[in-house]
PDB file of C-alpha atoms in Angstrom:
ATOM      1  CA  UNK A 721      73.489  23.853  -5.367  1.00 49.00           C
ATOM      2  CA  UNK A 722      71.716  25.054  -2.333  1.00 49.00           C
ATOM      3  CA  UNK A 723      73.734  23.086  -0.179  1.00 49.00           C
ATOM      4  CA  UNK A 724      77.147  23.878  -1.447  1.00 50.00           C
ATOM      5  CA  UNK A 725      76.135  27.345  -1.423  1.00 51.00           C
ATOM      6  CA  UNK A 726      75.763  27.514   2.093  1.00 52.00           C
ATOM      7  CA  UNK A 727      78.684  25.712   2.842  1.00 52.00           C
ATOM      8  CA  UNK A 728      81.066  27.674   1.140  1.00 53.00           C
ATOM      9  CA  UNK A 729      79.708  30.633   3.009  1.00 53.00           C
ATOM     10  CA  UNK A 730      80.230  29.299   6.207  1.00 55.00           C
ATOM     11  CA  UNK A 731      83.887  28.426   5.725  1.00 54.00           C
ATOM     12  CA  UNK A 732      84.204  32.021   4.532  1.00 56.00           C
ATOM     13  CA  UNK A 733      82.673  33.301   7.632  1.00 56.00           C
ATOM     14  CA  UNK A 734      85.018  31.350   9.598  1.00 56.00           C
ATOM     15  CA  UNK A 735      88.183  31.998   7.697  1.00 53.00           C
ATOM     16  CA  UNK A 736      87.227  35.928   8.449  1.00 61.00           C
ATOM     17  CA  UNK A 737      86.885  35.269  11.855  1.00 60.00           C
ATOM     18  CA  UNK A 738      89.793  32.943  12.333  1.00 59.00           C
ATOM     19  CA  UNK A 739      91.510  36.139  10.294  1.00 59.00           C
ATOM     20  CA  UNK A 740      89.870  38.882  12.700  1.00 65.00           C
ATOM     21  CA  UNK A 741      91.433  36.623  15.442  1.00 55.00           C
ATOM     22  CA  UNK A 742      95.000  36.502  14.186  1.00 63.00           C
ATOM     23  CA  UNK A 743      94.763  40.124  13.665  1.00 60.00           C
ATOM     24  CA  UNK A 744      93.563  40.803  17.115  1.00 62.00           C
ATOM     25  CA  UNK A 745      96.379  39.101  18.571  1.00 49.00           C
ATOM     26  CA  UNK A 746      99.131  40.450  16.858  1.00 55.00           C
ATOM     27  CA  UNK A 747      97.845  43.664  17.444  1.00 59.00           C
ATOM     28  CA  UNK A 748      97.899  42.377  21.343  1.00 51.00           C
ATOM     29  CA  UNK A 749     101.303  41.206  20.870  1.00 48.00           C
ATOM     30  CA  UNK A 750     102.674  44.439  19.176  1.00 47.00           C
ATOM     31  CA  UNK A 751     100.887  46.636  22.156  1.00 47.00           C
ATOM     32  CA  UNK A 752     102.178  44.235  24.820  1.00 51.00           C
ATOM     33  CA  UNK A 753     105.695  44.452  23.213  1.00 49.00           C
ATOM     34  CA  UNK A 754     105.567  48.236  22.674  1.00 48.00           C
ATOM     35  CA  UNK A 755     104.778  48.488  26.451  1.00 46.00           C
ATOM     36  CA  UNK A 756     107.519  46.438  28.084  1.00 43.00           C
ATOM     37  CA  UNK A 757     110.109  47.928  25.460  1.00 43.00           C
ATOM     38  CA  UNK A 758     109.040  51.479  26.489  1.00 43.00           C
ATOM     39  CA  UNK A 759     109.017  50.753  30.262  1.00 45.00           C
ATOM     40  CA  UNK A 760     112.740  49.331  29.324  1.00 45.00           C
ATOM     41  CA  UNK A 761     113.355  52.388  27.298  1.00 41.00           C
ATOM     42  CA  UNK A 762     112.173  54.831  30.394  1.00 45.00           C
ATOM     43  CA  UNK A 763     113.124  53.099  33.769  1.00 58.00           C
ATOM     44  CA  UNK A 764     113.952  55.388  36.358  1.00 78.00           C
ATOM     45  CA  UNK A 765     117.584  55.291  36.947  1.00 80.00           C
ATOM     46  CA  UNK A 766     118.212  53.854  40.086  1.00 92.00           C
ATOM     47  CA  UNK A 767     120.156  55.434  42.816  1.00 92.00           C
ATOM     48  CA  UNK A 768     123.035  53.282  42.421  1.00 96.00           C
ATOM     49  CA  UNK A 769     123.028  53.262  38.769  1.00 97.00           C
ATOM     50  CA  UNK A 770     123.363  57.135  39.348  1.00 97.00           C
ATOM     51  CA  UNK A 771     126.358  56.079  41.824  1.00 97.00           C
ATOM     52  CA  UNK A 772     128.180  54.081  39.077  1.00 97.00           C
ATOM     53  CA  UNK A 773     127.628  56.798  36.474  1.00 97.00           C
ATOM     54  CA  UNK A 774     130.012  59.222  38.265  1.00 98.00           C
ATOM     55  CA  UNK A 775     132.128  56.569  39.565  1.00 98.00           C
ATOM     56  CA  UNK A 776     133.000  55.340  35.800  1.00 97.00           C
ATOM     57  CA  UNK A 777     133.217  59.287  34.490  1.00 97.00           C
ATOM     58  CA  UNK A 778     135.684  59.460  37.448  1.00 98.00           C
ATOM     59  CA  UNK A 779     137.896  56.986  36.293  1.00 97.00           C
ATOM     60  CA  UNK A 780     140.671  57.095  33.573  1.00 97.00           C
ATOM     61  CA  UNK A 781     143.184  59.252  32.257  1.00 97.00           C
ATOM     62  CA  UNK A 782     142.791  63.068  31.764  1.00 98.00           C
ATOM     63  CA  UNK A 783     144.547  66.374  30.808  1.00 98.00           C
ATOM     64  CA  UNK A 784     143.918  69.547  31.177  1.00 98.00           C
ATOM     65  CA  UNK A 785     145.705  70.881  28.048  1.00 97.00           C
ATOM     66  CA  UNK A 786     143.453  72.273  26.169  1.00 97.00           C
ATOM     67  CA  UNK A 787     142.374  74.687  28.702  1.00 98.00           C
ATOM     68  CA  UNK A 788     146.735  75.318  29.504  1.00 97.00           C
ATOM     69  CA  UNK A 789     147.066  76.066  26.250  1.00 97.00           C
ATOM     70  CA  UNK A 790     144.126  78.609  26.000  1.00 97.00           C
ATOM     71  CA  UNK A 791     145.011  80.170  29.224  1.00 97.00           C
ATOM     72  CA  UNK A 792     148.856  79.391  30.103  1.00 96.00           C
ATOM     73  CA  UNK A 793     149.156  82.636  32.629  1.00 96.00           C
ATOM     74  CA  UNK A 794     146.534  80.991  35.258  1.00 96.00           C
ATOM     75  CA  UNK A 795     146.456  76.616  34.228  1.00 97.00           C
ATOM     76  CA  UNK A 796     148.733  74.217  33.729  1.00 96.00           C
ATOM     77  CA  UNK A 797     148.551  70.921  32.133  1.00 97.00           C
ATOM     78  CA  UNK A 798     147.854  68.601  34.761  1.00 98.00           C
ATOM     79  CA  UNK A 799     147.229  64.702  34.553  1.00 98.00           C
ATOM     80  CA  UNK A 800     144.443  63.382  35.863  1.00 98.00           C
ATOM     81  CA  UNK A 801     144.091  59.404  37.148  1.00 98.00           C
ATOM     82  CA  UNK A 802     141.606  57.659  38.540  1.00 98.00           C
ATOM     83  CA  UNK A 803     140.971  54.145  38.887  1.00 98.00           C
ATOM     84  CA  UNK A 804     138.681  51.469  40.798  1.00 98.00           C
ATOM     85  CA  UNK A 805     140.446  50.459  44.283  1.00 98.00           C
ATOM     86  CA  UNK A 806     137.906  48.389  46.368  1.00 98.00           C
ATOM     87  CA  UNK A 807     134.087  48.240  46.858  1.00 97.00           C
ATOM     88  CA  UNK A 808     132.491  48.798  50.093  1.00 97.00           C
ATOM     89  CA  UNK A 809     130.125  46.049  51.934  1.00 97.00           C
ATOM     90  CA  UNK A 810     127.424  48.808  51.589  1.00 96.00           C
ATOM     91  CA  UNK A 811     128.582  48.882  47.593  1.00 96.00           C
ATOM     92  CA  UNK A 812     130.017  51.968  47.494  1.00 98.00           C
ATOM     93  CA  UNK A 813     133.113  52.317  44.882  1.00 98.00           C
ATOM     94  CA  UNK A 814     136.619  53.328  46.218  1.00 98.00           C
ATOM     95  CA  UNK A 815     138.365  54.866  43.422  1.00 98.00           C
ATOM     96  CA  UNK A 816     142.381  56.383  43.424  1.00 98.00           C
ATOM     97  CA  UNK A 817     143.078  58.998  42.382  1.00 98.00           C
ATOM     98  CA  UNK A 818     146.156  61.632  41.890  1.00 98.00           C
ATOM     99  CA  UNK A 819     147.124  64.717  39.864  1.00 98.00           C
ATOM    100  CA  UNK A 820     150.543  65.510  38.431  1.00 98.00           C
ATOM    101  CA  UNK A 821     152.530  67.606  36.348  1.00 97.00           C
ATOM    102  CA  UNK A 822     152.143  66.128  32.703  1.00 95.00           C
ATOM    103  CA  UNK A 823     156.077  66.106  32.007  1.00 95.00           C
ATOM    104  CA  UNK A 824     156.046  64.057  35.722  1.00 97.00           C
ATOM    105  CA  UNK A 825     152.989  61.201  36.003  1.00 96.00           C
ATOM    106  CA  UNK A 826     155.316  59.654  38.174  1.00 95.00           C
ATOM    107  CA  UNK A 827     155.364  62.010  40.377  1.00 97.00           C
ATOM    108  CA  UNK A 828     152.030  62.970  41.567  1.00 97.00           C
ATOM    109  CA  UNK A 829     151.847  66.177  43.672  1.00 96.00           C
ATOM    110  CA  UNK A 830     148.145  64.772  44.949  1.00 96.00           C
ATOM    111  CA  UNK A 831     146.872  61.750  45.547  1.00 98.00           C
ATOM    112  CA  UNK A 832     143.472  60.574  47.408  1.00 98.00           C
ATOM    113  CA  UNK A 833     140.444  57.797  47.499  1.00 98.00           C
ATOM    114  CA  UNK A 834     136.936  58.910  45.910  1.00 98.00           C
ATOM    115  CA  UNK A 835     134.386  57.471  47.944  1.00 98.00           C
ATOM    116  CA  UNK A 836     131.300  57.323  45.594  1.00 98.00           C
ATOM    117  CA  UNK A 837     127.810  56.328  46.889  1.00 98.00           C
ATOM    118  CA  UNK A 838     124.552  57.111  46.462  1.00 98.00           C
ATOM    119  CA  UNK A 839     122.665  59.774  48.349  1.00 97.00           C
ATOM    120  CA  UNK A 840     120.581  59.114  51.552  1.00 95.00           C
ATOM    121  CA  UNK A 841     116.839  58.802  50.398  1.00 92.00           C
ATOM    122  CA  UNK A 842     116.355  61.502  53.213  1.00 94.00           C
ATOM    123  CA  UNK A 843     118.910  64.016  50.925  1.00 95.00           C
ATOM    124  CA  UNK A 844     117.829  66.115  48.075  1.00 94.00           C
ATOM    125  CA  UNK A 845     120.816  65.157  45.880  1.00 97.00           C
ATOM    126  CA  UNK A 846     121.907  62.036  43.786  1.00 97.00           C
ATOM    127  CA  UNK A 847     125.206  60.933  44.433  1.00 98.00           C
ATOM    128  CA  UNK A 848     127.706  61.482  47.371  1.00 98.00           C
ATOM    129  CA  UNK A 849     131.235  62.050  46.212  1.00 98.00           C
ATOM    130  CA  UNK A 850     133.861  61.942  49.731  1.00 98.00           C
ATOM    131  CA  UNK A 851     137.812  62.420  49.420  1.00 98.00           C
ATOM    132  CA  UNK A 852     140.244  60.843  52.139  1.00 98.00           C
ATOM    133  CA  UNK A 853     143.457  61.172  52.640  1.00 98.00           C
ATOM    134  CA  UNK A 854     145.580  58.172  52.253  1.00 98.00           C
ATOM    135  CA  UNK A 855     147.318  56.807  55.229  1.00 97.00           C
ATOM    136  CA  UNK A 856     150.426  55.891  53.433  1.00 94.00           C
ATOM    137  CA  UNK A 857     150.330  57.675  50.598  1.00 97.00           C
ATOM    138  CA  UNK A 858     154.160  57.120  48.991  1.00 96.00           C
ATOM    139  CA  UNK A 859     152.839  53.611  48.282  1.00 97.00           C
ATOM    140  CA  UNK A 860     149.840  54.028  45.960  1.00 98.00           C
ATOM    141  CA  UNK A 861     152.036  56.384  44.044  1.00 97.00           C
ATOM    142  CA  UNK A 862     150.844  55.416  40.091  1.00 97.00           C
ATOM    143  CA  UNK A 863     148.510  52.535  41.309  1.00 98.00           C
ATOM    144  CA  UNK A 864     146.610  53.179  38.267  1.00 98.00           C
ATOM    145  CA  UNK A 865     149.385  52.163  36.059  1.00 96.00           C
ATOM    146  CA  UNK A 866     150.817  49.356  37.550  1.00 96.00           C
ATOM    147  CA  UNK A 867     149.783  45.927  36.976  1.00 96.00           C
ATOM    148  CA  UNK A 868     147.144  44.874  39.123  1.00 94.00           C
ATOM    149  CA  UNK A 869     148.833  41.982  41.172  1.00 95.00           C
ATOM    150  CA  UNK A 870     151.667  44.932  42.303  1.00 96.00           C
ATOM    151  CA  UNK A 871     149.451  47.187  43.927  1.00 97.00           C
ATOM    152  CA  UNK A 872     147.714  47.057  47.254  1.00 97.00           C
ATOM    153  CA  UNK A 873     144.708  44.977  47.460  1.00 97.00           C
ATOM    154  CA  UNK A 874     140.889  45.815  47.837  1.00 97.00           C
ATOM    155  CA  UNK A 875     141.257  44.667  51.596  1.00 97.00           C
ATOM    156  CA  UNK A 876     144.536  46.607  52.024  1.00 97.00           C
ATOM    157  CA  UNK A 877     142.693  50.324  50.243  1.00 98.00           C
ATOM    158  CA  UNK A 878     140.319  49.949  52.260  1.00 98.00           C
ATOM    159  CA  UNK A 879     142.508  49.760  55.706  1.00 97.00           C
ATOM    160  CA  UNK A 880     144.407  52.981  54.559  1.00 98.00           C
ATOM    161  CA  UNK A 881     141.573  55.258  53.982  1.00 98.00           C
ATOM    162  CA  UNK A 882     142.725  57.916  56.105  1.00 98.00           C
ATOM    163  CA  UNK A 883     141.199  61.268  57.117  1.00 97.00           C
ATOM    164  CA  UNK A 884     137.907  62.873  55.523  1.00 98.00           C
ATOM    165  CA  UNK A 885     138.769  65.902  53.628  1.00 97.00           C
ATOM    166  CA  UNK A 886     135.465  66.739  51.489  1.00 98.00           C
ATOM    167  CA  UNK A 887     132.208  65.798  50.624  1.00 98.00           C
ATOM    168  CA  UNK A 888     130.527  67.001  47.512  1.00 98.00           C
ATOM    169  CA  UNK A 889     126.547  66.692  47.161  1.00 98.00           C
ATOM    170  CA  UNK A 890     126.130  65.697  43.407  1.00 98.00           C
ATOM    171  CA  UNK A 891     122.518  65.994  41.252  1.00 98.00           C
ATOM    172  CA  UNK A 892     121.433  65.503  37.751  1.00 97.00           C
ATOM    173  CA  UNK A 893     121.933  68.171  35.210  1.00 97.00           C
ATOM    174  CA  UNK A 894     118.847  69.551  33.612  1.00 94.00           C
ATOM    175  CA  UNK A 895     118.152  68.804  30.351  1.00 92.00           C
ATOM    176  CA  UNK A 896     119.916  70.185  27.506  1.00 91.00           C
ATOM    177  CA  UNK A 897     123.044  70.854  29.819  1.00 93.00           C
ATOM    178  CA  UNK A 898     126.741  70.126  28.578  1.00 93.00           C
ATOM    179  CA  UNK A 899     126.746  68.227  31.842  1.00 96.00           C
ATOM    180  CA  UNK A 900     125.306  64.727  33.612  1.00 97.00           C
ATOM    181  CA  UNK A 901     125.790  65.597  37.124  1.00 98.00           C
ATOM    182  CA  UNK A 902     127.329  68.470  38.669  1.00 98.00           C
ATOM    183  CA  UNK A 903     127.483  69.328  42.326  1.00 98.00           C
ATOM    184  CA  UNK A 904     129.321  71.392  45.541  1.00 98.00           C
ATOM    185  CA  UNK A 905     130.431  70.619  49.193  1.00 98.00           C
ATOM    186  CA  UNK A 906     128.286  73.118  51.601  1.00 96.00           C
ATOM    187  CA  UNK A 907     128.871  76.671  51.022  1.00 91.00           C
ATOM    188  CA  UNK A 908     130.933  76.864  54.742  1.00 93.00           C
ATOM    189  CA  UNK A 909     133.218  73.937  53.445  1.00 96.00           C
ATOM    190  CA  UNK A 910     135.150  71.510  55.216  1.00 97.00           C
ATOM    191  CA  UNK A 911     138.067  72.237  57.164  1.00 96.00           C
ATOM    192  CA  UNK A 912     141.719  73.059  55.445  1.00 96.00           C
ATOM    193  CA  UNK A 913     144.681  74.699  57.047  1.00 94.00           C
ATOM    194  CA  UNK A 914     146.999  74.575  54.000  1.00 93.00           C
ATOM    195  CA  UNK A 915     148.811  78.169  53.144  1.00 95.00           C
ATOM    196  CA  UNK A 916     146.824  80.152  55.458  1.00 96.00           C
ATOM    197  CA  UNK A 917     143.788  78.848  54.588  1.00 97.00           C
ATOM    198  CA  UNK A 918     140.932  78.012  57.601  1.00 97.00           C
ATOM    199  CA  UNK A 919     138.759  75.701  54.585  1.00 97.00           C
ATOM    200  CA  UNK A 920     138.091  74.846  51.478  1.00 98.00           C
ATOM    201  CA  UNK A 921     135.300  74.389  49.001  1.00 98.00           C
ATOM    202  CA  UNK A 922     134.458  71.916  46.315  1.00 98.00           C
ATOM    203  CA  UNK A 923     132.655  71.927  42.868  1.00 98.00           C
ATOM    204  CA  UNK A 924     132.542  69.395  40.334  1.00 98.00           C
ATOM    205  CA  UNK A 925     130.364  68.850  37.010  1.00 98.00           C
ATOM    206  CA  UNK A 926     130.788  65.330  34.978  1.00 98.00           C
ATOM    207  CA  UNK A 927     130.180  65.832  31.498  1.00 97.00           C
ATOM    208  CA  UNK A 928     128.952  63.764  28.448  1.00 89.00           C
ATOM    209  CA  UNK A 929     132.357  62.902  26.935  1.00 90.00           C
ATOM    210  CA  UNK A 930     133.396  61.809  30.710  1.00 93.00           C
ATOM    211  CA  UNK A 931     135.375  65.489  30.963  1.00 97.00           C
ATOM    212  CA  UNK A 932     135.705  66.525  34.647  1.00 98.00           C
ATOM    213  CA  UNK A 933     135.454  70.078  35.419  1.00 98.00           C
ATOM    214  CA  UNK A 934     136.861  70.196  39.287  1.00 98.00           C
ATOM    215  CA  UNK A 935     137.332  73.357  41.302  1.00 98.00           C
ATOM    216  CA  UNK A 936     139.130  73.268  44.430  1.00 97.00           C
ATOM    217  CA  UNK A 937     139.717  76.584  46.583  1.00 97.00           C
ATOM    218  CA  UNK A 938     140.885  77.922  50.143  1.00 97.00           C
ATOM    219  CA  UNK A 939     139.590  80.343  51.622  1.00 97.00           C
ATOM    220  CA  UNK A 940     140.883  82.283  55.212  1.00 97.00           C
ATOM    221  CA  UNK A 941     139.368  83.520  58.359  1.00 95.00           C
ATOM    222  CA  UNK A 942     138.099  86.636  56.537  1.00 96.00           C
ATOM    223  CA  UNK A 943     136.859  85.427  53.122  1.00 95.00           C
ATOM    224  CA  UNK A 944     139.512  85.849  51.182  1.00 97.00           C
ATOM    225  CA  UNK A 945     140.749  82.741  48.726  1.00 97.00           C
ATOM    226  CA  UNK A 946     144.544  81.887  49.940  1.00 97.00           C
ATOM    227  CA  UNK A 947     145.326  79.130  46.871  1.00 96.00           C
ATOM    228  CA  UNK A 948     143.265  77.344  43.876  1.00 96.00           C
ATOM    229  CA  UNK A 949     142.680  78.580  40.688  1.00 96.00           C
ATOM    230  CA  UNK A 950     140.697  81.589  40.514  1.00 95.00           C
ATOM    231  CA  UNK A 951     139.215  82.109  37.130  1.00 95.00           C
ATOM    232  CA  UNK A 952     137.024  78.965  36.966  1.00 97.00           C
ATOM    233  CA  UNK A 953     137.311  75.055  37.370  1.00 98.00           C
ATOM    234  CA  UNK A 954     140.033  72.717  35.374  1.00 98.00           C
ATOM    235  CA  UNK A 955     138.841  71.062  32.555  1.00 98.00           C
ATOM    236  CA  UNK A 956     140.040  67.289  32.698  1.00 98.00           C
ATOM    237  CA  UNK A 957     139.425  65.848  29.224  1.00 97.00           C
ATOM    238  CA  UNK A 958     140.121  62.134  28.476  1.00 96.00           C
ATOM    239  CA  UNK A 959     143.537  61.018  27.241  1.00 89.00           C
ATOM    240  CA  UNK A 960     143.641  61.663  23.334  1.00 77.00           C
ATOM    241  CA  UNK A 961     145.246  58.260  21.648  1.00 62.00           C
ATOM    242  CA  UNK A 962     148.004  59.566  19.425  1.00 49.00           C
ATOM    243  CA  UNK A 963     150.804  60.232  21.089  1.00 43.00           C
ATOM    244  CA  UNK A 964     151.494  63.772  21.986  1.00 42.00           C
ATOM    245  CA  UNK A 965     154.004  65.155  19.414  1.00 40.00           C
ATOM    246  CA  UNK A 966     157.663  66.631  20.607  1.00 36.00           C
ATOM    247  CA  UNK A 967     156.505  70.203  20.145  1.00 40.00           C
ATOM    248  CA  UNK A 968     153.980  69.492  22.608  1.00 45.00           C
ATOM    249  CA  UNK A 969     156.590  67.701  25.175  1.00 39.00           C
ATOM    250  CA  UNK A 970     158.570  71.274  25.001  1.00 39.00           C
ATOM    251  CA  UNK A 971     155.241  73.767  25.318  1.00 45.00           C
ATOM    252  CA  UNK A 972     155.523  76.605  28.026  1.00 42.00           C
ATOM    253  CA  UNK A 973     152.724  74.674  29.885  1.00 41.00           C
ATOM    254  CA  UNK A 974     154.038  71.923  30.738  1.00 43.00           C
ATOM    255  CA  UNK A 975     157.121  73.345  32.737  1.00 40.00           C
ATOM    256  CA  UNK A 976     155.700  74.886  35.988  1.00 43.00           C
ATOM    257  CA  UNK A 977     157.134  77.535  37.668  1.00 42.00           C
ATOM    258  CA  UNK A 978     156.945  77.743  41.068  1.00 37.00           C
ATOM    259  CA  UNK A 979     155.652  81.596  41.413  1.00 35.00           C
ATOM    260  CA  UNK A 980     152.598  80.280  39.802  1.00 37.00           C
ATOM    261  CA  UNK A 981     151.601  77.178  41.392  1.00 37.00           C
ATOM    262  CA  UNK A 982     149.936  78.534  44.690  1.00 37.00           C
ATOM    263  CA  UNK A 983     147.933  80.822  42.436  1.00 36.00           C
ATOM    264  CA  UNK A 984     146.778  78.294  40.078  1.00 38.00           C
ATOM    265  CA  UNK A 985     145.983  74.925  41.796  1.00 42.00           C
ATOM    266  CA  UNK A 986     146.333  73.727  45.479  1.00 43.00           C
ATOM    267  CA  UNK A 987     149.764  71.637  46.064  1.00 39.00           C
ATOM    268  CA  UNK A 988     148.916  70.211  49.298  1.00 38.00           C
ATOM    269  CA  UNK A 989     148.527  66.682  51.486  1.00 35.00           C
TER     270      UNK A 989
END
């Protein structure tokens, strides 16, 4: 009796242990886990994930209707599109892009490449945003909406980027901003010599629901602004999928007259 006694306490003893064991492994396992899912959960965004960010909010279709229909006297309702053109052997995304009257997409009053990179280490910003002109210009008209093997390839964008007309130094929004970047060119501007004007300025937020808020404004010798809108950015929201409805193809804002177009938004090459 002795004997068995004994016995069956030592296979209890090392059941336990074999049990403490177990336990103190999973518990390893579910700390070890926990760690690398955290670090997954808060890796520092790197600067070219920053870089594609903007360059995806860039892209697409957008309106500024909303904000015509609130304020028809100074916006109209423009169409925004933007799309990927080529990449860069340093990575950086070439996007086109152009602006036109909504009742005329096809006719698109401003057209340009995005140049979208991320900032030098050396800079205290996030993402570089730089505008060119486009060297011929009449053929990227609605590159965005044509099929891909009928507009000009990567290696042909990238042989037409023409002129610099802008930089704009992007950061980070703080947190519990509307916005996920937002940014300005230098307060003295870049040069600009359309309707009077000596040069121009540059701000631009990108918000959560990939909404572009993009002000654009001339300014003269003495100070004074000679042509973009004046009251505050436009508001480029993404496309809405229904189809717009024929009271909307008739609405005051979409037929621009031309007393109000210097005033409101810069018409220029």
């Amino acid at each position: 009796m002795g004997t068995g006694s004994g016995s069956g306490s030592d296979s209890d003893s090392s059941a336990n242990g074999w049990g403490r064991a177990r336990g103190l492994v999973l518990k390893t396992l579910v700390v070890i886990g926990g760690a690398v899912l955290l670090k997954r959960l808060t890796r520092s965004t790197t600067r070219w994930d920053h870089a594609r960010i903007v360059a995806g909010s860039l892209a697409g279709e957008k309106y500024s209707r909303d904000q015509a229909a609130r304020d028809p006297d100074n916006y109209f309702n423009l169409r925004w599109l933007s799309c990927p053109a080529a990449e860069m052997v340093d990575g950086s995304k070439v996007l086109y892009a152009e602006q036109a009257f909504w009742r005329t997409p096809n006719k698109p009053f401003r057209q340009r490449f995005f140049m979208v990179k991320p900032c030098a280490k050396e800079m205290k910003c996030d993402v570089e945003l730089t505008t060119y002109a486009i060297r011929d210009a009449e053929e990227y008209k609605n590159y965005c909406d044509r099929p891909k093997d009928q507009r000009p390839q990567p290696e042909e964008v990238i042989g037409d980027i023409g002129e610099h007309l802008t930089t704009i130094y992007l950061n980070r929004c703080e947190r519990g901003k509307r916005c996920l970047y937002e940014g300005s060119t230098p307060l003295d501007g870049f040069p600009n010599y359309w309707n009077g004007a000596t040069y121009c300025t540059s701000e631009l937020s990108v918000l959560k629901n990939n909404e572009i808020h993009a002000w654009d404004r001339g300014y003269d010798d003495d100070g004074n602004q000679v042509w973009g809108a004046k009251g505050g950015p436009y508001e480029f929201k993404p496309a809405p999928s229904p189809a717009l409805s024929s009271v909307d193809l008739f609405s005051p804002f979409n037929f621009p007259p031309q007393s109000r177009i210097e005033g409101s938004f810069v018409l220029q090459d």
